[in-house]
GROMACS .gro file of C-alpha atoms in nm:
model
  254
    1UNK     CA    1  11.499   7.731  10.185
    2UNK     CA    2  11.804   7.599  10.372
    3UNK     CA    3  11.807   7.666  10.744
    4UNK     CA    4  12.033   7.924  10.906
    5UNK     CA    5  12.252   7.818  11.198
    6UNK     CA    6  12.006   7.888  11.478
    7UNK     CA    7  11.712   7.725  11.302
    8UNK     CA    8  11.921   7.427  11.192
    9UNK     CA    9  11.990   7.360  11.558
   10UNK     CA   10  11.617   7.395  11.634
   11UNK     CA   11  11.533   7.148  11.358
   12UNK     CA   12  11.639   6.846  11.563
   13UNK     CA   13  11.543   6.490  11.481
   14UNK     CA   14  11.206   6.530  11.653
   15UNK     CA   15  11.117   6.838  11.445
   16UNK     CA   16  11.229   6.664  11.128
   17UNK     CA   17  11.023   6.357  11.212
   18UNK     CA   18  10.709   6.556  11.284
   19UNK     CA   19  10.759   6.746  10.958
   20UNK     CA   20  10.786   6.417  10.770
   21UNK     CA   21  10.462   6.299  10.929
   22UNK     CA   22  10.298   6.629  10.839
   23UNK     CA   23  10.394   6.573  10.477
   24UNK     CA   24  10.221   6.236  10.460
   25UNK     CA   25   9.917   6.275  10.687
   26UNK     CA   26   9.654   6.515  10.556
   27UNK     CA   27   9.480   6.733  10.814
   28UNK     CA   28   9.286   6.950  10.567
   29UNK     CA   29   9.207   6.714  10.279
   30UNK     CA   30   9.048   6.855   9.965
   31UNK     CA   31   9.005   6.758   9.604
   32UNK     CA   32   9.158   7.017   9.375
   33UNK     CA   33   9.017   7.017   9.024
   34UNK     CA   34   9.056   7.352   8.847
   35UNK     CA   35   8.870   7.385   8.518
   36UNK     CA   36   9.192   7.506   8.359
   37UNK     CA   37   9.558   7.477   8.466
   38UNK     CA   38   9.682   7.748   8.702
   39UNK     CA   39  10.015   7.891   8.817
   40UNK     CA   40  10.086   8.090   9.133
   41UNK     CA   41  10.412   8.279   9.182
   42UNK     CA   42  10.487   8.333   9.551
   43UNK     CA   43  10.762   8.527   9.727
   44UNK     CA   44  10.863   8.481  10.091
   45UNK     CA   45  10.998   8.757  10.319
   46UNK     CA   46  10.944   9.000  10.028
   47UNK     CA   47  11.276   9.162   9.943
   48UNK     CA   48  11.246   9.508   9.787
   49UNK     CA   49  11.347   9.366   9.449
   50UNK     CA   50  11.062   9.113   9.461
   51UNK     CA   51  10.810   9.384   9.552
   52UNK     CA   52  10.933   9.608   9.269
   53UNK     CA   53  11.108   9.423   8.987
   54UNK     CA   54  10.927   9.093   9.044
   55UNK     CA   55  10.583   9.248   9.081
   56UNK     CA   56  10.629   9.475   8.778
   57UNK     CA   57  10.739   9.182   8.561
   58UNK     CA   58  10.430   8.984   8.659
   59UNK     CA   59  10.204   9.282   8.595
   60UNK     CA   60  10.352   9.321   8.247
   61UNK     CA   61  10.224   8.969   8.173
   62UNK     CA   62   9.885   9.031   8.333
   63UNK     CA   63   9.986   8.808   8.625
   64UNK     CA   64   9.948   8.864   8.996
   65UNK     CA   65  10.131   8.684   9.277
   66UNK     CA   66  10.125   8.616   9.649
   67UNK     CA   67  10.373   8.787   9.880
   68UNK     CA   68  10.416   8.624  10.221
   69UNK     CA   69  10.520   8.886  10.475
   70UNK     CA   70  10.660   8.867  10.828
   71UNK     CA   71  10.568   9.193  10.999
   72UNK     CA   72  10.876   9.192  11.216
   73UNK     CA   73  11.102   9.201  10.909
   74UNK     CA   74  10.935   9.491  10.728
   75UNK     CA   75  11.190   9.753  10.622
   76UNK     CA   76  11.486   9.568  10.776
   77UNK     CA   77  11.818   9.471  10.621
   78UNK     CA   78  11.868   9.094  10.598
   79UNK     CA   79  12.184   8.910  10.497
   80UNK     CA   80  12.098   8.891  10.126
   81UNK     CA   81  11.843   9.172  10.073
   82UNK     CA   82  11.650   9.461  10.218
   83UNK     CA   83  11.288   9.377  10.303
   84UNK     CA   84  11.007   9.580  10.147
   85UNK     CA   85  10.873   9.871  10.351
   86UNK     CA   86  10.514   9.969  10.427
   87UNK     CA   87  10.472  10.184  10.115
   88UNK     CA   88  10.587   9.900   9.892
   89UNK     CA   89  10.344   9.660  10.061
   90UNK     CA   90  10.061   9.906   9.998
   91UNK     CA   91  10.167   9.929   9.633
   92UNK     CA   92  10.156   9.549   9.600
   93UNK     CA   93   9.805   9.537   9.744
   94UNK     CA   94   9.681   9.822   9.525
   95UNK     CA   95   9.822   9.651   9.215
   96UNK     CA   96   9.613   9.343   9.287
   97UNK     CA   97   9.874   9.113   9.437
   98UNK     CA   98   9.784   8.902   9.740
   99UNK     CA   99   9.941   8.973  10.078
  100UNK     CA  100   9.990   8.653  10.277
  101UNK     CA  101  10.119   8.580  10.626
  102UNK     CA  102  10.459   8.432  10.718
  103UNK     CA  103  10.437   8.466  11.101
  104UNK     CA  104  10.533   8.797  11.260
  105UNK     CA  105  10.878   8.689  11.374
  106UNK     CA  106  10.970   8.450  11.089
  107UNK     CA  107  10.981   8.176  11.348
  108UNK     CA  108  11.034   7.799  11.320
  109UNK     CA  109  10.676   7.673  11.343
  110UNK     CA  110  10.727   7.310  11.460
  111UNK     CA  111  10.868   7.435  11.789
  112UNK     CA  112  10.565   7.655  11.866
  113UNK     CA  113  10.270   7.564  12.083
  114UNK     CA  114   9.924   7.614  11.934
  115UNK     CA  115   9.870   7.932  12.136
  116UNK     CA  116  10.203   8.068  12.013
  117UNK     CA  117  10.103   8.010  11.650
  118UNK     CA  118   9.778   8.193  11.714
  119UNK     CA  119   9.963   8.479  11.885
  120UNK     CA  120  10.215   8.508  11.600
  121UNK     CA  121   9.931   8.510  11.346
  122UNK     CA  122   9.732   8.772  11.534
  123UNK     CA  123  10.036   8.994  11.579
  124UNK     CA  124  10.119   8.970  11.210
  125UNK     CA  125   9.759   9.043  11.112
  126UNK     CA  126   9.753   9.349  11.335
  127UNK     CA  127  10.078   9.474  11.184
  128UNK     CA  128   9.970   9.418  10.822
  129UNK     CA  129   9.623   9.568  10.875
  130UNK     CA  130   9.784   9.880  11.017
  131UNK     CA  131   9.952   9.911  10.676
  132UNK     CA  132   9.657   9.792  10.464
  133UNK     CA  133   9.334   9.858  10.659
  134UNK     CA  134   9.077   9.582  10.627
  135UNK     CA  135   9.327   9.339  10.473
  136UNK     CA  136   9.200   8.981  10.447
  137UNK     CA  137   9.468   8.720  10.516
  138UNK     CA  138   9.375   8.385  10.362
  139UNK     CA  139   9.714   8.238  10.279
  140UNK     CA  140  10.013   8.138  10.492
  141UNK     CA  141  10.362   8.012  10.411
  142UNK     CA  142  10.563   7.809  10.660
  143UNK     CA  143  10.896   7.976  10.739
  144UNK     CA  144  11.176   7.748  10.620
  145UNK     CA  145  10.906   7.512  10.486
  146UNK     CA  146  10.881   7.311  10.809
  147UNK     CA  147  10.543   7.215  10.956
  148UNK     CA  148  10.390   6.964  11.195
  149UNK     CA  149  10.057   6.788  11.236
  150UNK     CA  150   9.968   7.005  11.535
  151UNK     CA  151  10.071   7.323  11.354
  152UNK     CA  152   9.866   7.234  11.048
  153UNK     CA  153   9.556   7.182  11.261
  154UNK     CA  154   9.601   7.519  11.428
  155UNK     CA  155   9.678   7.698  11.102
  156UNK     CA  156   9.363   7.553  10.945
  157UNK     CA  157   9.157   7.753  11.194
  158UNK     CA  158   9.325   8.076  11.080
  159UNK     CA  159   9.411   8.044  10.710
  160UNK     CA  160   9.256   7.868  10.411
  161UNK     CA  161   9.596   7.741  10.294
  162UNK     CA  162   9.951   7.695  10.413
  163UNK     CA  163  10.228   7.660  10.156
  164UNK     CA  164  10.530   7.441  10.208
  165UNK     CA  165  10.834   7.369   9.992
  166UNK     CA  166  10.767   7.008   9.891
  167UNK     CA  167  10.774   6.987   9.509
  168UNK     CA  168  10.471   6.863   9.324
  169UNK     CA  169  10.162   6.960   9.130
  170UNK     CA  170   9.851   7.047   9.330
  171UNK     CA  171   9.571   6.843   9.175
  172UNK     CA  172   9.338   6.570   9.294
  173UNK     CA  173   9.361   6.482   9.663
  174UNK     CA  174   9.563   6.742   9.846
  175UNK     CA  175   9.624   6.889  10.190
  176UNK     CA  176   9.531   7.258  10.200
  177UNK     CA  177   9.764   7.308  10.496
  178UNK     CA  178  10.070   7.188  10.307
  179UNK     CA  179  10.044   7.295   9.945
  180UNK     CA  180  10.319   7.170   9.716
  181UNK     CA  181  10.555   7.426   9.566
  182UNK     CA  182  10.860   7.429   9.341
  183UNK     CA  183  11.162   7.655   9.396
  184UNK     CA  184  11.201   7.945   9.154
  185UNK     CA  185  11.573   7.976   9.214
  186UNK     CA  186  11.852   7.991   8.958
  187UNK     CA  187  12.060   7.735   9.143
  188UNK     CA  188  11.777   7.481   9.160
  189UNK     CA  189  11.588   7.503   8.832
  190UNK     CA  190  11.611   7.637   8.478
  191UNK     CA  191  11.387   7.739   8.189
  192UNK     CA  192  11.371   7.389   8.042
  193UNK     CA  193  11.262   7.232   8.369
  194UNK     CA  194  11.003   7.503   8.422
  195UNK     CA  195  10.866   7.439   8.073
  196UNK     CA  196  10.824   7.071   8.157
  197UNK     CA  197  10.636   7.163   8.477
  198UNK     CA  198  10.406   7.388   8.276
  199UNK     CA  199  10.343   7.106   8.028
  200UNK     CA  200  10.248   6.875   8.316
  201UNK     CA  201  10.012   7.137   8.459
  202UNK     CA  202   9.855   7.175   8.116
  203UNK     CA  203   9.818   6.800   8.065
  204UNK     CA  204   9.673   6.728   8.411
  205UNK     CA  205   9.482   7.055   8.460
  206UNK     CA  206   9.674   7.111   8.781
  207UNK     CA  207   9.778   7.403   8.996
  208UNK     CA  208  10.149   7.477   8.991
  209UNK     CA  209  10.300   7.690   9.268
  210UNK     CA  210  10.647   7.847   9.263
  211UNK     CA  211  10.827   8.004   9.559
  212UNK     CA  212  11.129   8.227   9.582
  213UNK     CA  213  11.268   8.537   9.745
  214UNK     CA  214  11.477   8.801   9.566
  215UNK     CA  215  11.449   8.888   9.195
  216UNK     CA  216  11.778   9.043   9.090
  217UNK     CA  217  12.079   8.987   8.869
  218UNK     CA  218  12.318   8.760   9.059
  219UNK     CA  219  12.049   8.652   9.307
  220UNK     CA  220  12.102   8.494   9.646
  221UNK     CA  221  12.085   8.113   9.669
  222UNK     CA  222  11.715   8.159   9.752
  223UNK     CA  223  11.613   8.385   9.464
  224UNK     CA  224  11.598   8.413   9.088
  225UNK     CA  225  11.726   8.637   8.816
  226UNK     CA  226  11.481   8.846   8.614
  227UNK     CA  227  11.566   8.619   8.320
  228UNK     CA  228  11.441   8.309   8.503
  229UNK     CA  229  11.121   8.478   8.618
  230UNK     CA  230  11.063   8.603   8.263
  231UNK     CA  231  11.114   8.250   8.129
  232UNK     CA  232  10.854   8.118   8.373
  233UNK     CA  233  10.605   8.393   8.290
  234UNK     CA  234  10.650   8.337   7.916
  235UNK     CA  235  10.614   7.961   7.957
  236UNK     CA  236  10.277   8.015   8.126
  237UNK     CA  237  10.168   8.277   7.872
  238UNK     CA  238  10.265   8.062   7.573
  239UNK     CA  239  10.044   7.782   7.708
  240UNK     CA  240   9.755   8.006   7.806
  241UNK     CA  241   9.794   7.921   8.174
  242UNK     CA  242   9.650   8.184   8.408
  243UNK     CA  243   9.890   8.322   8.671
  244UNK     CA  244   9.687   8.410   8.979
  245UNK     CA  245   9.747   8.452   9.354
  246UNK     CA  246   9.712   8.154   9.585
  247UNK     CA  247   9.374   8.257   9.728
  248UNK     CA  248   9.228   8.302   9.380
  249UNK     CA  249   9.376   7.974   9.256
  250UNK     CA  250   9.217   7.793   9.549
  251UNK     CA  251   8.878   7.938   9.467
  252UNK     CA  252   8.916   7.820   9.107
  253UNK     CA  253   9.029   7.474   9.218
  254UNK     CA  254   8.755   7.375   9.462
   0.00000   0.00000   0.00000
């Protein structure tokens, strides 16, 4: 996801360098080898349309996704969408979707100290568990996709995985604190490209992760139309690829 003005200024050369290092140096190495190919559909910030239209479309295909939530954004109006409220988050959980963490304040992680990352995570967990009592938070997504070596080490003590925005199939040697993911955005992909990704996942028995935001006709630059999500769901269904949340896909891959 492109950076807004304030975060773009925060993402100075030092932050960009540490993110590049984080991409290439594994801090939580693992060998991912699912018995069958897998797909995970993930949504950041969780606009209302993702929690309703997107979730319902997945459910119609027998799929479940992961919704990464920042507690401080719940029920607020953002530039491109309104964020899901507490009742909609409960509905996602009850339908079998995974609730993941996205920091409480949707903050730029590379600029945080370890104790700040822990505090953000604890605050978000407290907020989400007030909505869904007893909620287990296993999965995290880096706001704006930026990480650092220090952040990955801290996050590994809190979450089983952290998802970034670096494209690629998750198979073989991987870093659990920087999972690869492809954009599910109309301006950055199309049905034919998605079909090719599904074919690669099928051939290599890999785990394919998609990320996006809104699901609506005429989406924002960071979201997809229902038609694109439907194309992705059908591509998986036609190939017999299971669509499961991130936490479940990890369990099937280790």
